[in-house]
Short mmCIF file of C-alpha atoms in Angstrom, two decimals:
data_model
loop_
_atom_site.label_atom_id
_atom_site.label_comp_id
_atom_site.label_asym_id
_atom_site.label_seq_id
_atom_site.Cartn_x
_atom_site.Cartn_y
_atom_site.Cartn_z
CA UNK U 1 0.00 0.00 0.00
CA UNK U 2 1.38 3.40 -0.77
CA UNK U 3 1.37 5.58 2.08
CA UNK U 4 2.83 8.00 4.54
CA UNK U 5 2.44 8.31 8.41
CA UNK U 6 3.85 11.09 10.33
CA UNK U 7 4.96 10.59 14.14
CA UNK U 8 6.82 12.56 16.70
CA UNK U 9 4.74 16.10 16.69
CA UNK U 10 3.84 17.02 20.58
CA UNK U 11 4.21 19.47 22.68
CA UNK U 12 7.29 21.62 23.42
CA UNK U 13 8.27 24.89 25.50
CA UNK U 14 9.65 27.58 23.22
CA UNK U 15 13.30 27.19 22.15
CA UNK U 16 12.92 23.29 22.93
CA UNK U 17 13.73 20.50 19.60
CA UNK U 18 11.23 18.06 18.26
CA UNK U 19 12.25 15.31 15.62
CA UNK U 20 9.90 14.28 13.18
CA UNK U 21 9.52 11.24 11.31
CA UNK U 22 7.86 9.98 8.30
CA UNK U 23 7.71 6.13 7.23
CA UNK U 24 7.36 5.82 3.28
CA UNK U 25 5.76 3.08 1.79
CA UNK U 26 4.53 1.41 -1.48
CA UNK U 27 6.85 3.39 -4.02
CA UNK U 28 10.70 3.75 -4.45
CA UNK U 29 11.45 6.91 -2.18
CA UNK U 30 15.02 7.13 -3.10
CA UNK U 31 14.00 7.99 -6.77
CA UNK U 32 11.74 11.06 -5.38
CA UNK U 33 12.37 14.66 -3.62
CA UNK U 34 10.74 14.83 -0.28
CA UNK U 35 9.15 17.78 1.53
CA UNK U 36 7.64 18.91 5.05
CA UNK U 37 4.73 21.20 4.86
CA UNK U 38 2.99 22.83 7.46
CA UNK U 39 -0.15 24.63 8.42
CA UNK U 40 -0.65 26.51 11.57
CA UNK U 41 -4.37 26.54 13.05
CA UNK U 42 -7.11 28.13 10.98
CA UNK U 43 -4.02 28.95 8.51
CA UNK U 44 -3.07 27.82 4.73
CA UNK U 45 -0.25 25.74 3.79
CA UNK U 46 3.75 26.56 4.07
CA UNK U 47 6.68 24.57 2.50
CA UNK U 48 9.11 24.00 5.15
CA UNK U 49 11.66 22.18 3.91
CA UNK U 50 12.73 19.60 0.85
CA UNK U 51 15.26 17.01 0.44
CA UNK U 52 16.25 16.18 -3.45
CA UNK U 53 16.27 12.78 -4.45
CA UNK U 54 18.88 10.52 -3.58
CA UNK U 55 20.58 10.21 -7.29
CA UNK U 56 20.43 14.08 -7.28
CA UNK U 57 22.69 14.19 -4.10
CA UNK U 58 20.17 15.02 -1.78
CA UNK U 59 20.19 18.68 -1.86
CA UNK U 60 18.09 20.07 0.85
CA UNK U 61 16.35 23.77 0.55
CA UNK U 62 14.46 25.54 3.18
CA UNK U 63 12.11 28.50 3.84
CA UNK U 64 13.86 31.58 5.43
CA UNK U 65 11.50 31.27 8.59
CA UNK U 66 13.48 27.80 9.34
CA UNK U 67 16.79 28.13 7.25
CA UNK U 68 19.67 27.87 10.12
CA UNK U 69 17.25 26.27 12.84
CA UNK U 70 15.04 23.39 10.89
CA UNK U 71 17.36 20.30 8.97
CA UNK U 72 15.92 17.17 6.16
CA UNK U 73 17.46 14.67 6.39
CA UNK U 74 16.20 10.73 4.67
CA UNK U 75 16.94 7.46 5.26
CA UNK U 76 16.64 5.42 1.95
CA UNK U 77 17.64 2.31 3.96
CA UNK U 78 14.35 2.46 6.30
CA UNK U 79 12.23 4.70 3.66
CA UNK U 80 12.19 7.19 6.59
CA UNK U 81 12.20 11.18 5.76
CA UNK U 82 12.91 13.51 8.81
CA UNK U 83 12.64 16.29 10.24
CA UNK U 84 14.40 17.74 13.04
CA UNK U 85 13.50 21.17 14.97
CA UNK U 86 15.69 23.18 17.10
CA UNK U 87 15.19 26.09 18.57
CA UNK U 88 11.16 26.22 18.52
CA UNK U 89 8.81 29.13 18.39
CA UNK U 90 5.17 29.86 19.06
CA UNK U 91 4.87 30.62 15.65
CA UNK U 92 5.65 27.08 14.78
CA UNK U 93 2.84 25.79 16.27
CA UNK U 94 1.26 23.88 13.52
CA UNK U 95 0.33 20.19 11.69
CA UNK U 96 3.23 18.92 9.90
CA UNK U 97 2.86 17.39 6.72
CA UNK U 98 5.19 14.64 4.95
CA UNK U 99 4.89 16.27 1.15
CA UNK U 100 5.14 13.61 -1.61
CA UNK U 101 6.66 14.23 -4.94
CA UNK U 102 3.58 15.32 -7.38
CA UNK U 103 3.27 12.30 -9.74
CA UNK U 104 0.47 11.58 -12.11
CA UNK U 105 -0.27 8.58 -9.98
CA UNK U 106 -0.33 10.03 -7.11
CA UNK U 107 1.19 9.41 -3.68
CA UNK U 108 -1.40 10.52 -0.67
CA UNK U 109 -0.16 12.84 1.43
CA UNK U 110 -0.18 11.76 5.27
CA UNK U 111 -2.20 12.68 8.22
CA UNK U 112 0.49 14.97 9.71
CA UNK U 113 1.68 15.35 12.84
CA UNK U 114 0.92 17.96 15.53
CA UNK U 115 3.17 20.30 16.76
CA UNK U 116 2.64 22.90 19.76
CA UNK U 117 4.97 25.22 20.79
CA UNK U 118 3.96 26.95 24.06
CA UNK U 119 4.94 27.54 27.21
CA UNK D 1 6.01 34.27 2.81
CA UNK D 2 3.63 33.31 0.66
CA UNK D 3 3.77 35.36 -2.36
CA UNK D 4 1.11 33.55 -4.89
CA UNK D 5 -1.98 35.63 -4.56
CA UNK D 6 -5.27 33.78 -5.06
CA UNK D 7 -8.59 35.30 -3.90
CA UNK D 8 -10.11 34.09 -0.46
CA UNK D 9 -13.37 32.76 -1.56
CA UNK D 10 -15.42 31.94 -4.85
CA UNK D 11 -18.64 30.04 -4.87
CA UNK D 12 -21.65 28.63 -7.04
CA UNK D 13 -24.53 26.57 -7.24
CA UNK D 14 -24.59 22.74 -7.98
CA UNK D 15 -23.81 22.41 -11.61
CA UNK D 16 -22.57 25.75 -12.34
CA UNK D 17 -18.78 26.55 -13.13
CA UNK D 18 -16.18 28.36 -10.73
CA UNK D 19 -13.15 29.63 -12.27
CA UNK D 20 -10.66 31.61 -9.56
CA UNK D 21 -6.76 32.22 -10.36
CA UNK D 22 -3.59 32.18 -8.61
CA UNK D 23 -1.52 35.34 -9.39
CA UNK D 24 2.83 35.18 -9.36
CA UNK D 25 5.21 36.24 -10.74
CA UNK D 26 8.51 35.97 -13.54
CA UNK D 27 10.14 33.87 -10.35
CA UNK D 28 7.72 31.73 -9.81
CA UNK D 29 4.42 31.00 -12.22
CA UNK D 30 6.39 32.45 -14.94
CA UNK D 31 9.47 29.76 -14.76
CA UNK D 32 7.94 26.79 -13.82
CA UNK D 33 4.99 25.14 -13.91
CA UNK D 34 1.81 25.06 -10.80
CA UNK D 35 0.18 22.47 -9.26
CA UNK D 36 -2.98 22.74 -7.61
CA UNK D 37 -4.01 21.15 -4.30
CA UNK D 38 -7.54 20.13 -2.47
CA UNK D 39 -7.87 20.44 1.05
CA UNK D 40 -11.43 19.28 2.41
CA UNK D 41 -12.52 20.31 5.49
CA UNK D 42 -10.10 18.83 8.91
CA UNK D 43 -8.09 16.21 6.07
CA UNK D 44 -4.81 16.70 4.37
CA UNK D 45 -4.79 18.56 1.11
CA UNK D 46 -5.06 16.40 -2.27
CA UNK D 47 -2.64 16.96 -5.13
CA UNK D 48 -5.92 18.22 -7.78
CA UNK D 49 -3.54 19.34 -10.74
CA UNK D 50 -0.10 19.15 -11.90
CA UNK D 51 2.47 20.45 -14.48
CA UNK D 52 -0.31 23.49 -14.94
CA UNK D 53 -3.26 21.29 -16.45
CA UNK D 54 -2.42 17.68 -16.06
CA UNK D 55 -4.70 15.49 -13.65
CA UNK D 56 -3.53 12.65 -11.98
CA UNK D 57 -5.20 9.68 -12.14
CA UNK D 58 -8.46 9.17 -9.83
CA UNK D 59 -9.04 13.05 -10.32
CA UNK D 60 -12.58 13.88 -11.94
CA UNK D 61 -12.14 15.74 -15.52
CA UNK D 62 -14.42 18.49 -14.11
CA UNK D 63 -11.17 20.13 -12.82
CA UNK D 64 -8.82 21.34 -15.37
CA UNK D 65 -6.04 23.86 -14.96
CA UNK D 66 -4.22 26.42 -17.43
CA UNK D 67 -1.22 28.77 -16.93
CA UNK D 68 -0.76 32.16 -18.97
CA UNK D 69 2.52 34.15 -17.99
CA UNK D 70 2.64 34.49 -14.49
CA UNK D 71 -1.14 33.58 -13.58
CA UNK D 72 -2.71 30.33 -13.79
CA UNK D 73 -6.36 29.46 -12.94
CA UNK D 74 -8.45 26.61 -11.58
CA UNK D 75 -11.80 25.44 -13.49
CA UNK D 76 -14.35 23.23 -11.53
CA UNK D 77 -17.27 22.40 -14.11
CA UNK D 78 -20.39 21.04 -13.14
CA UNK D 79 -19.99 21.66 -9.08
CA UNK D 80 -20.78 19.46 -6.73
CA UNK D 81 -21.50 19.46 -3.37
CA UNK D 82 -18.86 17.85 -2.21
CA UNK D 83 -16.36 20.15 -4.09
CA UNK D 84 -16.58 22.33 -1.01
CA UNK D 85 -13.34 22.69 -0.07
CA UNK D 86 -9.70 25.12 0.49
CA UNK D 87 -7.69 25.29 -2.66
CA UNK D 88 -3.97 26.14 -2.95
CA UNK D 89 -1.45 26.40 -5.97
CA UNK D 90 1.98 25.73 -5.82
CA UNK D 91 5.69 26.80 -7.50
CA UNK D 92 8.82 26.87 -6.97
CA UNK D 93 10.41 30.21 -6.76
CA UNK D 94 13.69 30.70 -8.25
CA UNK D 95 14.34 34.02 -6.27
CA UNK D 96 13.79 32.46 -2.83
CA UNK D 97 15.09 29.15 -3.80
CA UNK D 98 11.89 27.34 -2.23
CA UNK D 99 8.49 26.18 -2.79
CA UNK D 100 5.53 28.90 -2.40
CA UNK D 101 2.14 28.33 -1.49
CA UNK D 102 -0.87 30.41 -2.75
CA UNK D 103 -2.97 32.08 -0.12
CA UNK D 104 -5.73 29.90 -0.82
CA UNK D 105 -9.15 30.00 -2.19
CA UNK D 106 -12.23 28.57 -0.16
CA UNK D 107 -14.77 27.26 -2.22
CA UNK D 108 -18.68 27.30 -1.32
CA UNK D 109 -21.54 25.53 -2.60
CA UNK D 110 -24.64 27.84 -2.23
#
């Protein structure tokens, strides 16, 4: 089955870290770029972060709001993508979201994962 | 910062067809191509339309997309009731390096 399931959202004060993990399934993840997108409460969607895929050298990008704090990383071993969070704010209180690549059959994005940031 | 500009809400009856657009610029809509996303109500958004007008498969052919320049627009023909839903396009943006979201359009069935 093809899939993705996020895990490891929760709470956390502000400047705390949070790792996130997403467990691909059902289609070749090495072969595909990767992203985290997010959407804070009653909000639209923001691209956090992508990886490039593995045969590309695994180039990673990120938004400004996260560049230097936020890193991708993927483990084409386990078919895990990650997503590790330092230095937290309020403002990144929001439902993470494992991005597939955009295929013409396409991948389902996951559930997401909850982060809040509060004290 | 999202810098796609899409307007907040459009709506129609059953049957009728919406059009709304998604507004860039030569970074963004104008070098590459959009994809458009469906977000139903409390579920995670839906890839609706890629490469500007291509659907993937299991998407009805009563959405179509089309890119001129640096706008592109979303077509739902013959709405349905279930069609209510948030809908977002997508690019990458060679000046920030990154992926940018539109600001989303909410979509009502009267």
């Amino acid at each position: 089955e093809v899939q993705l399931l996020e895990s490891g959202g929760g709470l956390v004060q502000p400047g705390g870290s949070l790792r996130l993990s997403c467990a691909a399934s059902g289609f070749t993840f090495s072969s595909y770029a990767m992203s985290w997108v997010r959407q804070a409460p009653g909000k639209g969607l923001e691209w956090v972060s992508t990886i490039s895929a593995s045969v590309s050298g695994g180039k990673t990008y990120y938004a400004a709001s996260v560049k230097g704090r936020f890193s991708i990383s993927r483990d084409t071993s386990t078919n895990n993508l990650y997503l590790q969070m330092n230095s937290l704010r309020v403002e990144d209180t929001a439902i993470y979201y494992c991005a597939p690549p955009d295929l013409p059959a396409p991948i389902p994005w996951g559930q997401g994962t909850l982060v809040t940031v509060s004290s | 910062q999202s810098v796609l500009t899409q307007p907040p809400s459009a709506s129609g009856t059953p049957g009728q067809r919406v059009t709304f657009s998604c507004s860039g610029s030569n970074s963004n809509i104008g070098s590459d191509t959009v994809n458009w996303y469906q977000q139903l109500p409390g579920t995670a958004p839906k890839l609706l339309i890629y490469s500007n007008d291509q659907r993937p498969s299991g998407v009805p052919a009563r959405f179509s997309g089309s890119k001129s320049g640096t706008s592109a627009s979303l077509a739902i023909s013959g709405l349905q009731s279930e069609d209510e839903a948030d809908y977002y396009c997508a690019a990458w943006d060679a000046s920030l390096n990154g992926r940018i979201f539109g600001t989303g359009t909410k979509v009502t069935v009267l």
